mmCIF file of C-alpha atoms in Angstrom:
data_model
loop_
_atom_site.group_PDB
_atom_site.id
_atom_site.type_symbol
_atom_site.label_atom_id
_atom_site.label_comp_id
_atom_site.label_asym_id
_atom_site.label_seq_id
_atom_site.Cartn_x
_atom_site.Cartn_y
_atom_site.Cartn_z
ATOM 1 C CA MET A 13 -45.427 52.738 -11.213
ATOM 2 C CA ALA A 14 -43.842 49.281 -11.068
ATOM 3 C CA ARG A 15 -47.287 47.730 -10.802
ATOM 4 C CA LEU A 16 -48.486 49.578 -13.908
ATOM 5 C CA GLN A 17 -45.362 48.572 -15.803
ATOM 6 C CA THR A 18 -45.920 44.932 -14.880
ATOM 7 C CA GLN A 19 -49.558 45.117 -15.973
ATOM 8 C CA ALA A 20 -48.469 46.755 -19.226
ATOM 9 C CA SER A 21 -46.017 43.919 -19.811
ATOM 10 C CA TYR A 22 -48.746 41.286 -19.391
ATOM 11 C CA GLN A 23 -51.164 43.185 -21.606
ATOM 12 C CA ASP A 24 -48.486 43.533 -24.279
ATOM 13 C CA ARG A 25 -47.735 39.817 -24.170
ATOM 14 C CA LEU A 26 -51.372 38.906 -24.622
ATOM 15 C CA ALA A 27 -51.723 41.471 -27.412
ATOM 16 C CA ARG A 28 -48.920 39.635 -29.245
ATOM 17 C CA VAL A 29 -50.920 36.426 -28.883
ATOM 18 C CA THR A 30 -54.010 38.113 -30.333
ATOM 19 C CA ASP A 31 -52.016 39.478 -33.282
ATOM 20 C CA PHE A 32 -50.640 36.000 -33.956
ATOM 21 C CA LEU A 33 -54.145 34.513 -33.864
ATOM 22 C CA TYR A 34 -55.417 36.910 -36.510
ATOM 23 C CA GLU A 35 -52.437 36.223 -38.756
ATOM 24 C CA HIS A 36 -52.667 32.429 -38.388
ATOM 25 C CA LEU A 37 -56.352 31.857 -37.691
ATOM 26 C CA GLU A 38 -56.662 29.202 -40.403
ATOM 27 C CA ASP A 39 -53.478 27.355 -39.381
ATOM 28 C CA ASP A 40 -53.020 24.632 -36.798
ATOM 29 C CA LEU A 41 -52.481 26.524 -33.546
ATOM 30 C CA SER A 42 -50.217 25.069 -30.891
ATOM 31 C CA PHE A 43 -50.841 26.177 -27.311
ATOM 32 C CA ASP A 44 -47.128 25.726 -26.627
ATOM 33 C CA ARG A 45 -46.342 28.090 -29.508
ATOM 34 C CA LEU A 46 -48.800 30.644 -28.116
ATOM 35 C CA ALA A 47 -47.111 30.346 -24.722
ATOM 36 C CA GLU A 48 -43.777 31.139 -26.405
ATOM 37 C CA ILE A 49 -45.264 34.199 -28.095
ATOM 38 C CA ALA A 50 -46.663 35.340 -24.750
ATOM 39 C CA CYS A 51 -43.270 34.672 -23.085
ATOM 40 C CA LEU A 52 -45.126 32.975 -20.239
ATOM 41 C CA SER A 53 -44.950 29.556 -18.642
ATOM 42 C CA SER A 54 -46.726 26.870 -20.664
ATOM 43 C CA TYR A 55 -48.228 25.669 -17.366
ATOM 44 C CA HIS A 56 -49.898 28.955 -16.501
ATOM 45 C CA TRP A 57 -50.241 31.211 -19.550
ATOM 46 C CA SER A 58 -53.684 30.010 -20.616
ATOM 47 C CA ARG A 59 -55.105 30.640 -17.142
ATOM 48 C CA ILE A 60 -53.564 34.119 -17.178
ATOM 49 C CA TYR A 61 -55.163 34.726 -20.587
ATOM 50 C CA THR A 62 -58.583 33.605 -19.311
ATOM 51 C CA ALA A 63 -58.336 35.741 -16.191
ATOM 52 C CA MET A 64 -57.317 38.868 -18.122
ATOM 53 C CA ARG A 65 -59.436 38.470 -21.269
ATOM 54 C CA GLY A 66 -62.612 37.007 -19.811
ATOM 55 C CA GLU A 67 -62.693 33.912 -22.023
ATOM 56 C CA THR A 68 -60.448 30.920 -22.626
ATOM 57 C CA ILE A 69 -57.988 30.941 -25.497
ATOM 58 C CA ALA A 70 -59.964 28.072 -27.062
ATOM 59 C CA ALA A 71 -63.142 30.168 -26.877
ATOM 60 C CA THR A 72 -61.345 33.106 -28.519
ATOM 61 C CA VAL A 73 -60.090 30.937 -31.393
ATOM 62 C CA ARG A 74 -63.534 29.381 -31.883
ATOM 63 C CA ARG A 75 -65.290 32.770 -31.787
ATOM 64 C CA LEU A 76 -62.906 34.396 -34.275
ATOM 65 C CA ARG A 77 -63.002 31.450 -36.670
ATOM 66 C CA LEU A 78 -66.794 31.297 -36.634
ATOM 67 C CA GLN A 79 -67.090 35.070 -37.073
ATOM 68 C CA ARG A 80 -64.898 34.800 -40.164
ATOM 69 C CA ALA A 81 -67.044 31.897 -41.384
ATOM 70 C CA ALA A 82 -70.196 33.983 -40.865
ATOM 71 C CA ASP A 83 -68.693 36.819 -42.901
ATOM 72 C CA ARG A 84 -67.999 34.398 -45.748
ATOM 73 C CA LEU A 85 -71.520 33.004 -45.583
ATOM 74 C CA ALA A 86 -73.224 36.403 -45.463
ATOM 75 C CA ASN A 87 -71.065 38.247 -47.987
ATOM 76 C CA GLY A 88 -69.759 35.626 -50.407
ATOM 77 C CA ASP A 89 -70.548 32.395 -52.196
ATOM 78 C CA LEU A 90 -67.706 30.158 -51.008
ATOM 79 C CA ASP A 91 -68.750 26.517 -50.664
ATOM 80 C CA ILE A 92 -69.855 25.665 -47.123
ATOM 81 C CA ALA A 93 -67.566 22.627 -46.956
ATOM 82 C CA LEU A 94 -64.569 24.842 -47.756
ATOM 83 C CA ILE A 95 -65.676 27.434 -45.203
ATOM 84 C CA ALA A 96 -65.853 24.651 -42.619
ATOM 85 C CA THR A 97 -62.346 23.460 -43.470
ATOM 86 C CA ARG A 98 -60.903 26.964 -43.245
ATOM 87 C CA ALA A 99 -62.596 27.383 -39.874
ATOM 88 C CA GLY A 100 -60.707 24.338 -38.615
ATOM 89 C CA TYR A 101 -63.521 21.774 -38.683
ATOM 90 C CA GLY A 102 -62.973 18.280 -40.046
ATOM 91 C CA SER A 103 -66.569 17.788 -41.152
ATOM 92 C CA THR A 104 -69.477 19.965 -42.202
ATOM 93 C CA ASP A 105 -71.643 18.345 -39.502
ATOM 94 C CA THR A 106 -69.263 19.387 -36.723
ATOM 95 C CA PHE A 107 -69.006 22.866 -38.223
ATOM 96 C CA ALA A 108 -72.793 23.122 -38.484
ATOM 97 C CA ARG A 109 -73.272 22.234 -34.814
ATOM 98 C CA ALA A 110 -70.670 24.766 -33.670
ATOM 99 C CA PHE A 111 -72.064 27.453 -35.972
ATOM 100 C CA ARG A 112 -75.627 26.825 -34.803
ATOM 101 C CA ASP A 113 -74.539 27.079 -31.174
ATOM 102 C CA MET A 114 -73.054 30.522 -31.786
ATOM 103 C CA PHE A 115 -75.397 32.005 -34.413
ATOM 104 C CA GLY A 116 -78.665 30.179 -33.764
ATOM 105 C CA GLN A 117 -78.936 28.847 -37.320
ATOM 106 C CA ALA A 118 -77.278 26.196 -39.424
ATOM 107 C CA PRO A 119 -74.801 27.630 -41.973
ATOM 108 C CA ALA A 120 -77.067 27.105 -44.990
ATOM 109 C CA ALA A 121 -80.079 28.636 -43.226
ATOM 110 C CA TYR A 122 -77.953 31.567 -42.068
ATOM 111 C CA ARG A 123 -76.709 32.211 -45.616
ATOM 112 C CA ALA A 124 -80.264 32.153 -46.944
ATOM 113 C CA ALA A 125 -82.156 33.944 -44.192
ATOM 114 C CA GLY A 126 -79.796 35.690 -41.721
ATOM 115 C CA SER A 127 -80.300 39.333 -40.839
ATOM 116 C CA HIS A 128 -78.221 40.296 -43.882
ATOM 117 C CA ALA A 129 -80.933 38.697 -46.043
ATOM 118 C CA VAL A 130 -83.647 40.691 -44.248
ATOM 119 C CA PHE A 131 -81.899 43.971 -45.035
ATOM 120 C CA ARG A 132 -81.259 42.829 -48.604
ATOM 121 C CA ALA A 133 -84.974 42.147 -49.084
ATOM 122 C CA ALA A 134 -85.886 45.568 -47.677
ATOM 123 C CA SER A 135 -83.422 47.199 -50.074
ATOM 124 C CA ALA A 136 -84.824 45.281 -53.046
ATOM 125 C CA ALA A 137 -88.356 46.368 -52.098
ATOM 126 C CA ALA A 138 -87.218 49.995 -51.621
ATOM 127 C CA ASN A 139 -88.745 49.876 -48.131
ATOM 128 C CA ALA A 140 -87.351 52.980 -46.443
ATOM 129 C CA HIS A 141 -89.322 52.435 -43.235
ATOM 130 C CA GLY A 142 -88.588 48.797 -42.533
ATOM 131 C CA PHE A 143 -86.148 49.455 -39.672
ATOM 132 C CA PRO A 144 -86.116 52.092 -36.921
ATOM 133 C CA VAL A 145 -83.851 55.081 -37.599
ATOM 134 C CA SER A 146 -83.715 58.056 -35.236
ATOM 135 C CA ILE A 147 -82.186 61.485 -35.835
ATOM 136 C CA ASP A 148 -79.951 62.452 -32.925
ATOM 137 C CA THR A 149 -77.711 65.392 -32.136
ATOM 138 C CA LEU A 150 -74.455 64.252 -30.564
ATOM 139 C CA ALA A 151 -71.869 66.342 -28.750
ATOM 140 C CA PRO A 152 -68.240 66.241 -29.911
ATOM 141 C CA GLN A 153 -66.326 63.537 -28.073
ATOM 142 C CA ARG A 154 -62.587 63.325 -27.398
ATOM 143 C CA CYS A 155 -61.281 59.786 -27.692
ATOM 144 C CA ALA A 156 -58.135 57.729 -27.572
ATOM 145 C CA GLY A 157 -57.833 55.574 -30.667
ATOM 146 C CA ILE A 158 -55.773 52.831 -32.261
ATOM 147 C CA ASP A 159 -55.666 52.612 -36.051
ATOM 148 C CA HIS A 160 -56.403 49.397 -37.920
ATOM 149 C CA VAL A 161 -55.771 48.541 -41.573
ATOM 150 C CA GLY A 162 -57.467 45.460 -43.005
ATOM 151 C CA SER A 163 -60.789 43.677 -42.690
ATOM 152 C CA TYR A 164 -63.367 45.607 -40.696
ATOM 153 C CA MET A 165 -64.279 42.277 -39.094
ATOM 154 C CA GLN A 166 -60.911 42.398 -37.322
ATOM 155 C CA ILE A 167 -61.178 45.824 -35.701
ATOM 156 C CA ASP A 168 -61.388 44.122 -32.307
ATOM 157 C CA GLN A 169 -57.662 43.461 -32.758
ATOM 158 C CA ALA A 170 -57.154 47.235 -32.495
ATOM 159 C CA MET A 171 -59.628 47.414 -29.630
ATOM 160 C CA GLY A 172 -57.560 44.899 -27.687
ATOM 161 C CA ARG A 173 -54.455 47.013 -28.224
ATOM 162 C CA LEU A 174 -56.320 50.126 -27.090
ATOM 163 C CA PHE A 175 -57.497 48.365 -23.934
ATOM 164 C CA ALA A 176 -53.924 47.289 -23.233
ATOM 165 C CA GLU A 177 -52.537 50.811 -23.696
ATOM 166 C CA LEU A 178 -55.107 52.386 -21.383
ATOM 167 C CA ALA A 179 -54.841 49.592 -18.817
ATOM 168 C CA ALA A 180 -51.071 50.059 -18.739
ATOM 169 C CA ARG A 181 -51.684 53.694 -17.757
ATOM 170 C CA GLY A 182 -54.326 52.748 -15.204
ATOM 171 C CA ARG A 183 -56.975 54.645 -17.204
ATOM 172 C CA LEU A 184 -59.181 51.876 -18.599
ATOM 173 C CA PRO A 185 -62.800 52.565 -17.536
ATOM 174 C CA ALA A 186 -64.664 49.838 -15.681
ATOM 175 C CA GLN A 187 -67.277 49.800 -18.467
ATOM 176 C CA PRO A 188 -65.526 51.024 -21.614
ATOM 177 C CA ALA A 189 -67.817 52.452 -24.310
ATOM 178 C CA MET A 190 -66.185 51.263 -27.505
ATOM 179 C CA THR A 191 -66.708 53.044 -30.821
ATOM 180 C CA GLY A 192 -65.456 52.074 -34.266
ATOM 181 C CA VAL A 193 -64.675 54.728 -36.900
ATOM 182 C CA TYR A 194 -64.801 53.501 -40.511
ATOM 183 C CA PHE A 195 -63.133 55.591 -43.193
ATOM 184 C CA ASP A 196 -63.500 53.522 -46.390
ATOM 185 C CA ASP A 197 -66.188 51.818 -48.458
ATOM 186 C CA PRO A 198 -65.591 48.038 -48.335
ATOM 187 C CA ASP A 199 -67.287 47.685 -51.726
ATOM 188 C CA ASN A 200 -64.697 49.949 -53.389
ATOM 189 C CA VAL A 201 -61.491 49.530 -51.358
ATOM 190 C CA PRO A 202 -59.539 46.232 -51.186
ATOM 191 C CA GLU A 203 -60.039 44.518 -47.842
ATOM 192 C CA THR A 204 -56.313 44.671 -47.063
ATOM 193 C CA GLU A 205 -56.408 48.484 -47.405
ATOM 194 C CA LEU A 206 -59.544 49.324 -45.417
ATOM 195 C CA ARG A 207 -58.869 51.984 -42.767
ATOM 196 C CA SER A 208 -60.645 52.066 -39.429
ATOM 197 C CA ARG A 209 -59.974 53.175 -35.873
ATOM 198 C CA ALA A 210 -60.966 51.700 -32.527
ATOM 199 C CA CYS A 211 -61.884 54.527 -30.148
ATOM 200 C CA LEU A 212 -62.715 54.912 -26.494
ATOM 201 C CA PRO A 213 -64.158 58.197 -25.173
ATOM 202 C CA LEU A 214 -62.208 59.922 -22.412
ATOM 203 C CA ASP A 215 -63.720 62.166 -19.766
ATOM 204 C CA ASP A 216 -60.524 63.909 -18.721
ATOM 205 C CA GLU A 217 -57.355 65.438 -20.121
ATOM 206 C CA LEU A 218 -55.318 62.215 -20.208
ATOM 207 C CA ALA A 219 -52.307 62.657 -22.467
ATOM 208 C CA ILE A 220 -52.767 60.459 -25.541
ATOM 209 C CA GLU A 221 -49.412 59.081 -26.628
ATOM 210 C CA ALA A 222 -48.318 56.806 -29.486
ATOM 211 C CA PRO A 223 -49.389 54.262 -30.559
ATOM 212 C CA MET A 224 -52.698 55.821 -29.510
ATOM 213 C CA VAL A 225 -54.148 58.569 -31.690
ATOM 214 C CA GLU A 226 -56.089 61.513 -30.292
ATOM 215 C CA THR A 227 -59.460 61.568 -32.054
ATOM 216 C CA MET A 228 -62.308 64.051 -31.851
ATOM 217 C CA LEU A 229 -65.566 62.466 -32.936
ATOM 218 C CA ARG A 230 -67.726 64.929 -34.858
ATOM 219 C CA GLY A 231 -70.604 66.567 -33.064
ATOM 220 C CA GLY A 232 -73.877 67.261 -34.856
ATOM 221 C CA LEU A 233 -76.698 65.372 -36.529
ATOM 222 C CA TYR A 234 -76.535 61.606 -36.944
ATOM 223 C CA ALA A 235 -78.954 59.017 -38.268
ATOM 224 C CA ARG A 236 -78.918 56.179 -35.736
ATOM 225 C CA LEU A 237 -79.838 52.704 -36.939
ATOM 226 C CA ASN A 238 -80.288 50.290 -34.035
ATOM 227 C CA TYR A 239 -78.892 47.018 -35.325
ATOM 228 C CA THR A 240 -79.173 43.673 -33.556
ATOM 229 C CA GLY A 241 -77.333 40.644 -34.886
ATOM 230 C CA PRO A 242 -73.933 39.348 -35.966
ATOM 231 C CA TYR A 243 -71.301 41.829 -37.060
ATOM 232 C CA ALA A 244 -70.905 39.799 -40.262
ATOM 233 C CA ASP A 245 -74.417 40.819 -41.364
ATOM 234 C CA MET A 246 -73.922 44.557 -40.983
ATOM 235 C CA ARG A 247 -72.912 45.200 -44.591
ATOM 236 C CA GLY A 248 -76.550 44.604 -45.565
ATOM 237 C CA ALA A 249 -77.689 47.097 -42.922
ATOM 238 C CA TYR A 250 -75.283 49.694 -44.307
ATOM 239 C CA ARG A 251 -76.534 49.198 -47.847
ATOM 240 C CA TRP A 252 -80.152 49.599 -46.763
ATOM 241 C CA LEU A 253 -79.354 52.723 -44.724
ATOM 242 C CA LEU A 254 -77.388 54.393 -47.526
ATOM 243 C CA ALA A 255 -79.280 53.232 -50.607
ATOM 244 C CA THR A 256 -82.869 53.058 -49.347
ATOM 245 C CA TRP A 257 -83.360 55.104 -46.181
ATOM 246 C CA LEU A 258 -81.089 58.066 -46.949
ATOM 247 C CA PRO A 259 -82.546 59.092 -50.358
ATOM 248 C CA ALA A 260 -86.050 59.143 -48.839
ATOM 249 C CA SER A 261 -85.059 60.889 -45.606
ATOM 250 C CA GLY A 262 -84.649 64.534 -46.559
ATOM 251 C CA TYR A 263 -81.051 64.481 -45.335
ATOM 252 C CA GLU A 264 -77.649 64.341 -47.004
ATOM 253 C CA PRO A 265 -74.489 62.661 -45.729
ATOM 254 C CA ALA A 266 -72.096 64.982 -43.912
ATOM 255 C CA GLU A 267 -68.361 65.053 -44.547
ATOM 256 C CA ALA A 268 -67.359 62.670 -41.768
ATOM 257 C CA PRO A 269 -66.943 58.906 -41.365
ATOM 258 C CA ILE A 270 -69.619 56.484 -40.176
ATOM 259 C CA LEU A 271 -69.373 55.372 -36.555
ATOM 260 C CA GLU A 272 -70.389 52.176 -34.818
ATOM 261 C CA ALA A 273 -71.154 52.180 -31.095
ATOM 262 C CA TYR A 274 -70.919 48.709 -29.550
ATOM 263 C CA LEU A 275 -73.489 48.205 -26.821
ATOM 264 C CA ASN A 276 -72.559 44.726 -25.578
ATOM 265 C CA ASP A 277 -69.731 42.206 -25.721
ATOM 266 C CA PRO A 278 -69.413 39.222 -28.127
ATOM 267 C CA ARG A 279 -67.680 37.305 -25.334
ATOM 268 C CA GLU A 280 -70.795 37.574 -23.181
ATOM 269 C CA VAL A 281 -73.861 37.297 -25.438
ATOM 270 C CA PRO A 282 -74.848 35.157 -28.460
ATOM 271 C CA GLN A 283 -74.051 36.646 -31.866
ATOM 272 C CA SER A 284 -77.772 37.025 -32.578
ATOM 273 C CA GLU A 285 -78.057 39.353 -29.554
ATOM 274 C CA LEU A 286 -75.158 41.687 -30.315
ATOM 275 C CA ARG A 287 -76.376 45.290 -30.311
ATOM 276 C CA THR A 288 -74.720 48.017 -32.361
ATOM 277 C CA ASP A 289 -75.724 51.587 -33.173
ATOM 278 C CA ILE A 290 -74.727 52.496 -36.729
ATOM 279 C CA LEU A 291 -74.272 56.279 -36.758
ATOM 280 C CA LEU A 292 -74.377 58.020 -40.144
ATOM 281 C CA PRO A 293 -73.331 61.707 -40.008
ATOM 282 C CA ILE A 294 -75.959 63.794 -41.827
ATOM 283 C CA GLU A 295 -77.072 67.342 -42.558
ATOM 284 C CA ARG A 296 -80.379 68.688 -43.777
ATOM 285 C CA ALA A 297 -80.776 68.637 -47.540
ATOM 286 C CA SER A 298 -80.557 72.105 -49.094
#
């Protein structure tokens, strides 16, 4: 029990660091300040973070800043120089090199021709068969969840908290199958009010206690769109699935939220190789 409590304490400290990063991602970040938030020695805390989170704190900051930059490029018209500044880069050239390393394209090329643009073109052409969609029947699945309110691009903040809660109880699977549940339409709900939930399926009767939320994922028919690419581009995939594929499919949306099943880890693969199943709950049209 003491060992689990100690592990829970470390996980909680690092979760506080992650929360601080999201709140101050565009500020100057002091490693000494992060050590204070973690309540750990300034000599050792960053090595503890790397050992427990699988990437250095510098890599986490860089990844989160560039993901936010990609979202702005794919889904807005903010000037690239300003995006670079907000991502913490002193010049557009330095930003472009870092962005290309992570996303495989320069910022301007990504804005013009990233995967979001491919889905946008398919939607404009009313091409309902441009991307593979399968119809699958899924069993109901009991999950532990952590709620998140705010940008969908930041749901991994809730995922980190969920990992910490399960790890503290010694119940974190060796290969956790993460699922995101998305309750609101980001085109109609302010970003600060978007509701989502990070979920992890459980195979046993583990008691699910606060701040975790017991969640039963709906069983039944789903349209599965296999998406490969940056999370920032997925809004275009959603629009194609809902506006182009669905009306031509012979199905109607069911009364349940869309799910995302994450098939690999952004800490381990390039953004262009991230794989996600977008799962739209459906029923046969009457």
